[in-house]
CSV table of C-alpha atoms in Angstrom, one decimal:
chain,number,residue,atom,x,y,z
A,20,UNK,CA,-15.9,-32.7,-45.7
A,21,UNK,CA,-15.0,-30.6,-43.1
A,22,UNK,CA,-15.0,-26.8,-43.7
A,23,UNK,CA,-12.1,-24.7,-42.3
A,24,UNK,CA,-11.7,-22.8,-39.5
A,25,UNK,CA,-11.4,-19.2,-39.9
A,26,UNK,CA,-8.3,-17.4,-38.8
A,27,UNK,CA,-8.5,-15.7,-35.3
A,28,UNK,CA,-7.6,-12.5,-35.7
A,29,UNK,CA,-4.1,-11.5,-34.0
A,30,UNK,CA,-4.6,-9.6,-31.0
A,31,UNK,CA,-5.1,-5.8,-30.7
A,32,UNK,CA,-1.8,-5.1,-29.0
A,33,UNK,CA,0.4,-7.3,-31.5
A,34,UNK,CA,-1.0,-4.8,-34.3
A,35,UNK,CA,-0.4,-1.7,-32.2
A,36,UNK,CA,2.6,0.4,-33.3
A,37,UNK,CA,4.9,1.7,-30.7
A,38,UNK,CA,4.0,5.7,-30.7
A,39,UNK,CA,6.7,8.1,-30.9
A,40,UNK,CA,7.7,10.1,-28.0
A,41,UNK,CA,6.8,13.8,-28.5
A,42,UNK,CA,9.7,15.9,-29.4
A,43,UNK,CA,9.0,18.3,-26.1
A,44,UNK,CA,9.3,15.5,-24.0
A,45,UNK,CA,12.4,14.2,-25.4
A,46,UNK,CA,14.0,17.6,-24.9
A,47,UNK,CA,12.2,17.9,-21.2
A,48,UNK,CA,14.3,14.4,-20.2
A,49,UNK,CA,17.6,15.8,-22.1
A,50,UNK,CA,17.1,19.3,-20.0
A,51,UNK,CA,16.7,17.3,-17.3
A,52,UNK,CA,19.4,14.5,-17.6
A,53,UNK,CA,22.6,17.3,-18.0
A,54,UNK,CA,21.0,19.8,-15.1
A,55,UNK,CA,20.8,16.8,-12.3
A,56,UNK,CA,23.6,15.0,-12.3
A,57,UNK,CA,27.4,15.1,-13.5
A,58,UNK,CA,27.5,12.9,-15.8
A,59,UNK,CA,30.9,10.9,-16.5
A,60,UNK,CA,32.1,11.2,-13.0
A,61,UNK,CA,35.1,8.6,-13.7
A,62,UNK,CA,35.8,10.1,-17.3
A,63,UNK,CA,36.1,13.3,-16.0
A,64,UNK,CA,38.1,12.3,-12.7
A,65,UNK,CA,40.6,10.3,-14.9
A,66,UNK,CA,41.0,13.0,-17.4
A,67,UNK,CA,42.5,15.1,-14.5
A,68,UNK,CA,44.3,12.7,-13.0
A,69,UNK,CA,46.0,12.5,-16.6
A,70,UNK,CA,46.5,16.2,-17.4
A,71,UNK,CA,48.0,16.8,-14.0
A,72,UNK,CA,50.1,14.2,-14.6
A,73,UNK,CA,51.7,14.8,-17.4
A,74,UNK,CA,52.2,18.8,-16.6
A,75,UNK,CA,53.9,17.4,-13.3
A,76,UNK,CA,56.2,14.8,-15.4
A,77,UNK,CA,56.9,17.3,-17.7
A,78,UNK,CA,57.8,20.4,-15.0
A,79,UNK,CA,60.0,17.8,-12.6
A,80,UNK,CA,61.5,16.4,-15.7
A,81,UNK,CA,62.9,20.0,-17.0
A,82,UNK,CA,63.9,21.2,-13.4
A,83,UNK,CA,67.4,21.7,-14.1
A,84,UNK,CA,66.6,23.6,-17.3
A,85,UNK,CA,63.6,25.7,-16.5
A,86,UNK,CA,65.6,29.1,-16.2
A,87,UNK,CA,66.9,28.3,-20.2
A,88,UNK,CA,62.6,27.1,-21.1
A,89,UNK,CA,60.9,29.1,-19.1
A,90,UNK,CA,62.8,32.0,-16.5
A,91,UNK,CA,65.3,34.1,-16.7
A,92,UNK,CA,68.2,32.6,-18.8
A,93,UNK,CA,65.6,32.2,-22.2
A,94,UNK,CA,66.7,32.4,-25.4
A,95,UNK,CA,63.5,34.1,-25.9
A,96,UNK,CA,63.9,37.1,-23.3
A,97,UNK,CA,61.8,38.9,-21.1
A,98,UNK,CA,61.5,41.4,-23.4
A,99,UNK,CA,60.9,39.9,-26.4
A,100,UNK,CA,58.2,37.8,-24.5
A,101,UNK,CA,56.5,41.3,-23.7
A,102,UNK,CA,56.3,42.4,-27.1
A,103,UNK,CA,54.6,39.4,-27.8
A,104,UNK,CA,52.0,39.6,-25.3
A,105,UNK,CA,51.2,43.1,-26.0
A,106,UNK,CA,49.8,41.7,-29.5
A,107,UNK,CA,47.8,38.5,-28.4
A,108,UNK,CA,47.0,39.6,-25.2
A,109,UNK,CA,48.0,36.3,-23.5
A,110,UNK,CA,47.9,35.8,-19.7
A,111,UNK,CA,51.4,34.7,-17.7
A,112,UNK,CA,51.7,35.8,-14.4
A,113,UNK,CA,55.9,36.0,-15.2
A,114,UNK,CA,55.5,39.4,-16.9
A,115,UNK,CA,54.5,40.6,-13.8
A,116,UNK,CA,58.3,40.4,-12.7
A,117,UNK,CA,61.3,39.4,-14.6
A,118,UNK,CA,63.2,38.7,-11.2
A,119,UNK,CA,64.3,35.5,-11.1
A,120,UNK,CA,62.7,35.1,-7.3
A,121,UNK,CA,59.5,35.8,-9.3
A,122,UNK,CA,59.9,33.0,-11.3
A,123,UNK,CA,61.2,30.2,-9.0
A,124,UNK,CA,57.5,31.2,-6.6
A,125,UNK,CA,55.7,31.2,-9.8
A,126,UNK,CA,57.0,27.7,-11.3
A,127,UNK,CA,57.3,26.0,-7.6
A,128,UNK,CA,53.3,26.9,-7.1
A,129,UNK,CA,52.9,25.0,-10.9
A,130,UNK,CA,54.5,22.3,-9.4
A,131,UNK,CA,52.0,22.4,-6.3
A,132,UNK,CA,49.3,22.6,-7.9
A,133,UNK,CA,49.8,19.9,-10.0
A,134,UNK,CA,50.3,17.2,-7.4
A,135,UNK,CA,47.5,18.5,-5.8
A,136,UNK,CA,45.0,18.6,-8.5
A,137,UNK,CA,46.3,14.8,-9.0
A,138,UNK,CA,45.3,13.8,-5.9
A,139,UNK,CA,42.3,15.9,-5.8
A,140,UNK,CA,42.5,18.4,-2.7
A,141,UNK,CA,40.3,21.2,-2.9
A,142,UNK,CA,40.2,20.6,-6.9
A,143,UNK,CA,37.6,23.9,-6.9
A,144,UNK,CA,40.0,26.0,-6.0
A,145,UNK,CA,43.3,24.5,-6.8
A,146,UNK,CA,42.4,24.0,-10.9
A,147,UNK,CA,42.2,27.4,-10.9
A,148,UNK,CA,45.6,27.6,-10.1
A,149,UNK,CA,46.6,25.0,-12.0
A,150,UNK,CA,45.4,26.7,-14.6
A,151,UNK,CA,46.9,30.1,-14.3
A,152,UNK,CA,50.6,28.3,-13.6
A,153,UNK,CA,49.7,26.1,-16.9
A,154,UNK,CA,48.9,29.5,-18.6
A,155,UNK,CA,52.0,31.2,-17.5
A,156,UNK,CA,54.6,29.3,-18.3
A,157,UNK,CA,53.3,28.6,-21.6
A,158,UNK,CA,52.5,31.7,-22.7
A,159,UNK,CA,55.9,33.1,-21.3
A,160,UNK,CA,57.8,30.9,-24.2
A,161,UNK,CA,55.3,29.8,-27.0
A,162,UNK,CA,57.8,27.9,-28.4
A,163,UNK,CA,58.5,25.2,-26.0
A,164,UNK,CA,56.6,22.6,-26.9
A,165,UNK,CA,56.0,19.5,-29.0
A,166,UNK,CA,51.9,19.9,-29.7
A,167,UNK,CA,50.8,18.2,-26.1
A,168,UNK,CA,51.0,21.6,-24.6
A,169,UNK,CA,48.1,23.0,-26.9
A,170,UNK,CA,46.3,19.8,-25.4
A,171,UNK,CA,47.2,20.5,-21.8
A,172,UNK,CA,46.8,24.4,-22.6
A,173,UNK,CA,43.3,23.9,-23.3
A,174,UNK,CA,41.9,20.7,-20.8
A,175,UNK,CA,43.7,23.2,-18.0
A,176,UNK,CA,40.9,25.9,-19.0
A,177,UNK,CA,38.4,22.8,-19.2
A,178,UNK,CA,39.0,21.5,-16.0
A,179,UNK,CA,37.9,25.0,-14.2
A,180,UNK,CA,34.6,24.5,-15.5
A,181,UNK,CA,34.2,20.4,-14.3
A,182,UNK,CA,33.4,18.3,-11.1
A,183,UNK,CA,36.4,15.9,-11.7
A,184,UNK,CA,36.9,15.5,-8.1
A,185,UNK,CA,33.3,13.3,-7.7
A,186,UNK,CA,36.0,10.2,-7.9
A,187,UNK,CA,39.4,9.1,-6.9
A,188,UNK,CA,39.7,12.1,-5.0
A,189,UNK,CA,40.5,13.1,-1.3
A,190,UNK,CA,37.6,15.7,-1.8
A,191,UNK,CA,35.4,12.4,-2.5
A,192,UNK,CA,37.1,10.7,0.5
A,193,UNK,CA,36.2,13.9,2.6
A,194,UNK,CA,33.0,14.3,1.3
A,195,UNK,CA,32.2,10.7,2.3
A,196,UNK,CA,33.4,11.2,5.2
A,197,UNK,CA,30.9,13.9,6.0
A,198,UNK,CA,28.2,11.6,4.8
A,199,UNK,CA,28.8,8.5,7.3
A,200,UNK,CA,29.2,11.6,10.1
A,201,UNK,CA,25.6,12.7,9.0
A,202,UNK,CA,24.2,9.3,9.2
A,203,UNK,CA,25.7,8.2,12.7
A,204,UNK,CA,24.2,11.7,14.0
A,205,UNK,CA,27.5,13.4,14.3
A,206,UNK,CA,27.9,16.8,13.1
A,207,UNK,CA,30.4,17.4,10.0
A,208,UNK,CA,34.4,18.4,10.8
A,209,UNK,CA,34.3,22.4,10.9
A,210,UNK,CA,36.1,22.9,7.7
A,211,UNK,CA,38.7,25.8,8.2
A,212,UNK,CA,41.0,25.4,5.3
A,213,UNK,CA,38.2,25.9,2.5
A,214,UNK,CA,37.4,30.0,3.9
A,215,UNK,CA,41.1,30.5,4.4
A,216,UNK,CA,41.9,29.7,1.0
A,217,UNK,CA,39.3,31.2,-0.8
A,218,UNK,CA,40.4,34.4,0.9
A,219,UNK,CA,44.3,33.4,0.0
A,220,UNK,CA,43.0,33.4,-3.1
A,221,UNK,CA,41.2,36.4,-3.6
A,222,UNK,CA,44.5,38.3,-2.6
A,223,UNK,CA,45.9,36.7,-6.0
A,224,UNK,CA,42.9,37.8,-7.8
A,225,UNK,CA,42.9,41.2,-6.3
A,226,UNK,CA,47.1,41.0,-7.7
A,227,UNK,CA,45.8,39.7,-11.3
A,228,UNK,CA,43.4,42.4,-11.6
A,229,UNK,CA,45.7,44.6,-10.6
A,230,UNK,CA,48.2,43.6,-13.8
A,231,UNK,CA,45.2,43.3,-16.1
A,232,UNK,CA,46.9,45.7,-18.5
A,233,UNK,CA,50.0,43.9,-18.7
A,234,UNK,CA,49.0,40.7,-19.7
A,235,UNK,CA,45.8,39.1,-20.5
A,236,UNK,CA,42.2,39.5,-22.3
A,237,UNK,CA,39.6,41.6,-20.1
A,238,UNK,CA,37.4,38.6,-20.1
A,239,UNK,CA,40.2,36.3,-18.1
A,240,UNK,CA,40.3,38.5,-14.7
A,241,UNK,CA,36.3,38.5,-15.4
A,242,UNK,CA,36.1,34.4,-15.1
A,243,UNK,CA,38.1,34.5,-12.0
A,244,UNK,CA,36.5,37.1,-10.4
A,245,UNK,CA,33.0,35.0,-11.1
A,246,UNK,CA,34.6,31.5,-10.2
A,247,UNK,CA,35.9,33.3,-7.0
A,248,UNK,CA,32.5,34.6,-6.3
A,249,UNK,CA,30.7,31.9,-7.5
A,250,UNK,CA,32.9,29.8,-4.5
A,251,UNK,CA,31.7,31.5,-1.6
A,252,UNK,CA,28.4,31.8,-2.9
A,253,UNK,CA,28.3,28.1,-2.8
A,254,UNK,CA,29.6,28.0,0.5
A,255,UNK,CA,27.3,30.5,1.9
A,256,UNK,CA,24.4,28.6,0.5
A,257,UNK,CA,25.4,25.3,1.5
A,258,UNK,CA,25.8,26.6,5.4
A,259,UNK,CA,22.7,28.7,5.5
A,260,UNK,CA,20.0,27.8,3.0
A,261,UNK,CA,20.2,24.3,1.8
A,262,UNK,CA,16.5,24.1,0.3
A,263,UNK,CA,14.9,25.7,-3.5
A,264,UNK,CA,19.3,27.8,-3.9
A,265,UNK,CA,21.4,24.9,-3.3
A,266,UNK,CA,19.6,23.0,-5.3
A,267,UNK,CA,19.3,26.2,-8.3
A,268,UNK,CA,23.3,25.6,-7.8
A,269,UNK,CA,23.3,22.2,-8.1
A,270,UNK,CA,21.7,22.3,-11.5
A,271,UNK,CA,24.3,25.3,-12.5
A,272,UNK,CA,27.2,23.1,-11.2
A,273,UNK,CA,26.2,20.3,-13.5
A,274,UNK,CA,25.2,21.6,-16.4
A,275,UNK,CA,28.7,23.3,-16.3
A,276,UNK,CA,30.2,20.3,-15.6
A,277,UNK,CA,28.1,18.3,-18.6
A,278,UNK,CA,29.0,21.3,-21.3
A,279,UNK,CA,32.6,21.4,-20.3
A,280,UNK,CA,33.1,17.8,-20.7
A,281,UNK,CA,31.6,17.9,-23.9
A,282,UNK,CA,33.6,20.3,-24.9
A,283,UNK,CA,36.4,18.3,-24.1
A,284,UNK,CA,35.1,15.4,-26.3
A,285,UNK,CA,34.6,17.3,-29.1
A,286,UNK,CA,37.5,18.6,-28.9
A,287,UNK,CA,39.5,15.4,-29.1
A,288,UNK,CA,37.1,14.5,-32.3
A,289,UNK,CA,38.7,17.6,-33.9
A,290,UNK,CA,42.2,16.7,-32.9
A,291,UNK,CA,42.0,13.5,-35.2
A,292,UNK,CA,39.6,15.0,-37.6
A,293,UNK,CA,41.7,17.7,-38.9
A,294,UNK,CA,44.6,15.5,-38.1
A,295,UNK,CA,43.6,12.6,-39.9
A,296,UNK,CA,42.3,14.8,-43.1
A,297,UNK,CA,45.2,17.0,-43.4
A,298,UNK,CA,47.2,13.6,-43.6
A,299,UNK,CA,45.0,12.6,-46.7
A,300,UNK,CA,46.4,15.7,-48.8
A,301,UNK,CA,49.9,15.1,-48.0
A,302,UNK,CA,51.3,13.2,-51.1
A,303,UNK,CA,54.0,11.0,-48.4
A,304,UNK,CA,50.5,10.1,-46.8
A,305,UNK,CA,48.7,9.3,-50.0
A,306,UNK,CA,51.6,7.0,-51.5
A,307,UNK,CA,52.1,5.0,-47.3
A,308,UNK,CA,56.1,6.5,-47.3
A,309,UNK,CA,55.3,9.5,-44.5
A,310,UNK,CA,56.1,6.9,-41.4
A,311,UNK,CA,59.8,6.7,-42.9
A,312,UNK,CA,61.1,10.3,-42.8
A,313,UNK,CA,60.9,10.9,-39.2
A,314,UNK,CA,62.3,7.5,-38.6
A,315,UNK,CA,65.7,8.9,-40.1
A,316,UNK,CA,66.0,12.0,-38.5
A,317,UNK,CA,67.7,12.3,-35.0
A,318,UNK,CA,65.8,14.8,-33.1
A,319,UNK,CA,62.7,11.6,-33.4
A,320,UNK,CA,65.4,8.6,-33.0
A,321,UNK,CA,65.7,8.5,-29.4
A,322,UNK,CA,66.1,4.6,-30.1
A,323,UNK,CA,68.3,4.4,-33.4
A,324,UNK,CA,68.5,0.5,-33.4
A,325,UNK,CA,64.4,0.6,-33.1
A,326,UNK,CA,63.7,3.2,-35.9
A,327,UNK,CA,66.6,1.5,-38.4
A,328,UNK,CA,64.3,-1.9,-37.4
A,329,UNK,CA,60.7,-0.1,-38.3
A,330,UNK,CA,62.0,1.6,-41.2
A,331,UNK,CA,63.9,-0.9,-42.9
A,332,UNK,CA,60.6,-3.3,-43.6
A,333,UNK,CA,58.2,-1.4,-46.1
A,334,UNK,CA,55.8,-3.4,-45.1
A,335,UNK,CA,55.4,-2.3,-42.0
A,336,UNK,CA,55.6,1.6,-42.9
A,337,UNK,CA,52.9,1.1,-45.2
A,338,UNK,CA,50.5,-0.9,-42.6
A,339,UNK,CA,51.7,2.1,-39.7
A,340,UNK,CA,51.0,5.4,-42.1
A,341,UNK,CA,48.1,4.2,-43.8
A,342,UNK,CA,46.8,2.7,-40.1
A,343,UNK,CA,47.2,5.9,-38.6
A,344,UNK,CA,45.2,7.8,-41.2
A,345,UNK,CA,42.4,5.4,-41.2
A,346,UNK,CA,41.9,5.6,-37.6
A,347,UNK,CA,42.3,8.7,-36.8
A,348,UNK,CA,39.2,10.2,-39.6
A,349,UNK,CA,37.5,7.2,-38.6
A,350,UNK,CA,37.2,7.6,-35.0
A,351,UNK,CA,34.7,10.7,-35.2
A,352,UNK,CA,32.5,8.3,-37.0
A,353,UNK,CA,32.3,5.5,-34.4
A,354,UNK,CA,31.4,7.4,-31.8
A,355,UNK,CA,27.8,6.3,-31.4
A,356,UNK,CA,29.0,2.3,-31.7
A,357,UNK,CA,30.3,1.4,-28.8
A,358,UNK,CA,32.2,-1.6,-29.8
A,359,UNK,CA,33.7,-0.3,-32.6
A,360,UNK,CA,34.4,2.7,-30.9
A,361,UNK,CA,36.8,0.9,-27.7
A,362,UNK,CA,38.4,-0.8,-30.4
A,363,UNK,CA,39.4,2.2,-32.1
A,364,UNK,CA,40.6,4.1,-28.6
A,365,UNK,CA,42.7,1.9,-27.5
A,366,UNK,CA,44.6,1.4,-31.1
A,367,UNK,CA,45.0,5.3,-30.8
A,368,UNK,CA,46.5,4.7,-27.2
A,369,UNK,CA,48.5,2.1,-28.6
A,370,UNK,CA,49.9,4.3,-31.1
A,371,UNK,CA,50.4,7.2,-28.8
A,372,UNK,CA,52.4,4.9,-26.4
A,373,UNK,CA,54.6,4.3,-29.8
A,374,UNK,CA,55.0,7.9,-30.6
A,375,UNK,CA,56.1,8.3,-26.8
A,376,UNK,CA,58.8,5.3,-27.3
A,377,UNK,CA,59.9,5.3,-31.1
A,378,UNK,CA,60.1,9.2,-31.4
A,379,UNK,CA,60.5,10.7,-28.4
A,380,UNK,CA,57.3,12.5,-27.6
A,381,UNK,CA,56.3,11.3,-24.4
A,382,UNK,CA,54.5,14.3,-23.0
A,383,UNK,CA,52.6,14.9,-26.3
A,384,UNK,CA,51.7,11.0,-25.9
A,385,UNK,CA,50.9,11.4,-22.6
A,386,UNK,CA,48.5,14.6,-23.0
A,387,UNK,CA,46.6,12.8,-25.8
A,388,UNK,CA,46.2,9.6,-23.8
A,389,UNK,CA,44.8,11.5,-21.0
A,390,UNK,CA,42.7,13.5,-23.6
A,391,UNK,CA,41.3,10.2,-25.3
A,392,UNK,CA,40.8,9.2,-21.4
A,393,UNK,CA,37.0,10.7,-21.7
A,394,UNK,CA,35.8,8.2,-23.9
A,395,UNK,CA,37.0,5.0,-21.7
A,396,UNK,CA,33.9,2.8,-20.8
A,397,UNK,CA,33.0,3.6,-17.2
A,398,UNK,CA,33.1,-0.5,-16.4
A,399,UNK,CA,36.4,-0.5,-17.7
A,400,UNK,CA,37.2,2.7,-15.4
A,401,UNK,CA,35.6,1.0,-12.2
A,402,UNK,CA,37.4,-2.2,-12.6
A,403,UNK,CA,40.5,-0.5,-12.8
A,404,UNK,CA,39.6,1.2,-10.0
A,405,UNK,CA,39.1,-1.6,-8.3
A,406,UNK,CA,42.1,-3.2,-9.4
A,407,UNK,CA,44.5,-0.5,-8.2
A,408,UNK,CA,43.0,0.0,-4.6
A,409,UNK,CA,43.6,-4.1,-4.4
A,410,UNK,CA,47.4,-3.3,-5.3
A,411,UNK,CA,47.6,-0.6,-2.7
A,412,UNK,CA,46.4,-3.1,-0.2
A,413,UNK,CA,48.5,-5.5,-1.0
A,414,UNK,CA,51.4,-3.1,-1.1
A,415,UNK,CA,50.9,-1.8,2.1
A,416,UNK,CA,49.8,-5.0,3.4
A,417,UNK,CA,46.3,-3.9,4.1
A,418,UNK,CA,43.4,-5.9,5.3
A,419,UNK,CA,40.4,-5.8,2.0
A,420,UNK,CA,37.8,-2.8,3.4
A,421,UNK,CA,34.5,-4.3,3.5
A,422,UNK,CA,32.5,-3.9,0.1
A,423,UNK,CA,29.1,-2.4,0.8
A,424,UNK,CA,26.2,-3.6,-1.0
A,425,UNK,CA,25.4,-2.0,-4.3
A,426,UNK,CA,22.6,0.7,-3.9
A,427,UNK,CA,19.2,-0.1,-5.8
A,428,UNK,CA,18.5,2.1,-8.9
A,429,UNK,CA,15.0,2.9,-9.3
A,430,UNK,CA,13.8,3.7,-12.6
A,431,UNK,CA,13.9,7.5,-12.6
A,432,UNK,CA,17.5,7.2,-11.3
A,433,UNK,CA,18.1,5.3,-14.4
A,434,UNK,CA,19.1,8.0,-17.1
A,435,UNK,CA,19.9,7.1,-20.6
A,436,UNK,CA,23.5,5.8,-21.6
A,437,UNK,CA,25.9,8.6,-22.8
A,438,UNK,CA,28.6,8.6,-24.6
A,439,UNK,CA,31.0,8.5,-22.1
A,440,UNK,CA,28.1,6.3,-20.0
């Protein structure tokens, strides 16, 4: 009779148990992730592609009625605008002037510096000013509006504060530029246009400082004086001491750019939070009839024949009110599953692409599509990327540029996966 073999004991490192990291590392990495590097460089870039975007629809699609919105002609007058201001202290460059030359310089650089922040020339200087034009026609008539303004109102104070040019931008296109002239041994193109506009600028400052008292906070002519300064610090830096203070700037830069663009993610969270909860008190919400009421009204029945056709099937009311609801306190919740999450965004863009059709919103749609933007995966965001330079080239008949191979990642390059990663 054979006696049996003891059991071998299992190895030492099978039994070991993986140690925690300690908390003051965890928070050295985190300190370090947001101060060396922007991160979301396609969110953010495709955020202000869709802000500026929908303020330049909106402006070129209320041309021949901006003196009724906006100028002059208002229902709510120069005047009465005043008054207002004096209370909430709001800034609009049109109480500077109620002349209606004033106005038609003031709206035509909106409309500038829209397409240019679209594009992505000089985005530094120009969201500034897309900023102030977004500010001042807004404020001027507080009224005009169907709730995407509050949404561009507040991503135009946003994008200030972000690098959303790292992307799809000619200042990315420059910048490259720059880069292959470095490696071939060339010197960079003199750039002329950046000093001359910062000094174009500071003229306008020097103007909105000088109407500080008749419209705007104190803080406001503050910011722009430190985002003006801040500009040709950078620039002095970057031309005469690149070491230890261009890279002190660097680390400002991005952790601006990493606080804004959280900012701008929870702020969307709140948009359907508070949204989606105030819904769940509303009786019409609660009983799955709130979907029918705006259906029947004609200021929201741009398309009669396609309202009469949602409205008429319960069914379908029912599945659209209590869908919206469910989504929109649900997506706050998801944010740290990815899957769930994607499935979630683009039923929200889904449904804002309906509001835009069925009721006639389509710059509210548009503004919340390009504020729900910051969450798309950023493979997603390449591909399309991809996609629409292959469309340009075939469109213009272009011959496929090159593709370069993919640069190595070591592992302190690789950072940890974000939400917007």
């Amino acid at each position: 009779m054979t006696t049996p073999q003891p059991l071998t004991p299992p190895p030492a490192t099978a039994t070991r148990t993986r140690t925690r990291e300690p908390l003051d590392r965890r928070l050295a990495r985190a300190v370090q992730t947001v101060t060396s590097r922007s991160l979301g460089p396609y969110q953010s870039a495709i955020v202000r592609i869709g802000v500026a975007l929908t303020w330049l629809v909106f402006l070129l699609r209320e041309l021949p009625h901006r003196h009724e919105l906006y100028g002059p002609d208002s229902p709510w007058s120069w005047e009465m605008a005043r008054r207002l201001i004096a209370d909430n202290r709001s800034f609009t460059a049109l109480m500077w002037s109620d002349g209606r030359l004033w106005f038609e310089v003031v709206y035509a650089l909106a409309v500038l510096s829209a397409v240019l922040l679209l594009v992505g020339w000089r985005t530094r200087a120009v969201s500034v000013v897309f900023m102030a034009g977004v500010l001042s026609l807004q404020n001027r008539s507080v009224f005009v509006g169907d709730g995407g303004d509050n949404v561009l109102h507040l991503a135009a104070i946003y994008l200030v504060l972000t690098r959303c040019a790292q992307v799809w931008s000619l200042d990315a296109r420059r910048a490259a530029r720059d880069a292959r002239a470095t490696l071939a041994g060339r010197p960079p193109r003199e750039d002329l246009v950046g000093p001359l506009l910062w000094i174009v600028l500071g003229g306008l400052l020097l103007a909105t400082t000088w109407f500080s008292e008749v419209t705007g906070e104190w803080w406001l002519p503050v910011l722009l004086w430190v985002l003006w300064l801040g500009n040709g610090l950078w620039w002095l830096v970057c031309r005469y001491a690149p070491g230890e203070p261009r890279t002190l700037l660097d680390a400002l830069a991005h952790l601006a750019h990493n606080g804004a663009l959280f900012v701008i993610m929870a702020e969307v969270c709140l948009i359907y939070a508070t949204a989606g909860w105030y819904k769940i008190q509303g009786s019409r919400w609660q009983d799955g009839t709130a979907l029918y009421y705006p259906l029947h009204l004609d200021y929201f029945t741009p398309w009669p024949a396609l309202s009469d056709l949602l409205a008429g099937s319960g069914v379908m009311v029912l599945l659209l009110t209590y869908g919206t609801v469910i989504v929109q306190v649900a997506f706050p919740f998801t944010l740290f599953h990815r899957k769930v999450k994607n499935v979630l965004l683009v039923v929200m863009m889904v449904e804002h692409a309906g509001i835009a059709v069925i009721l006639g919103l389509p710059v509210f749609s548009l503004a919340m599509i390009s504020a729900d933007a910051v969450f798309l995966p950023t493979p997603f965001l390449v591909a399309l990327g991809a996609w629409v330079v292959r469309g340009r080239d075939r469109l213009l008949r272009r011959a496929p540029v090159e593709k370069l191979p993919e640069q190595r990642r070591t592992g302190e390059e690789q950072g940890p996966r974000t939400l917007v990663g």
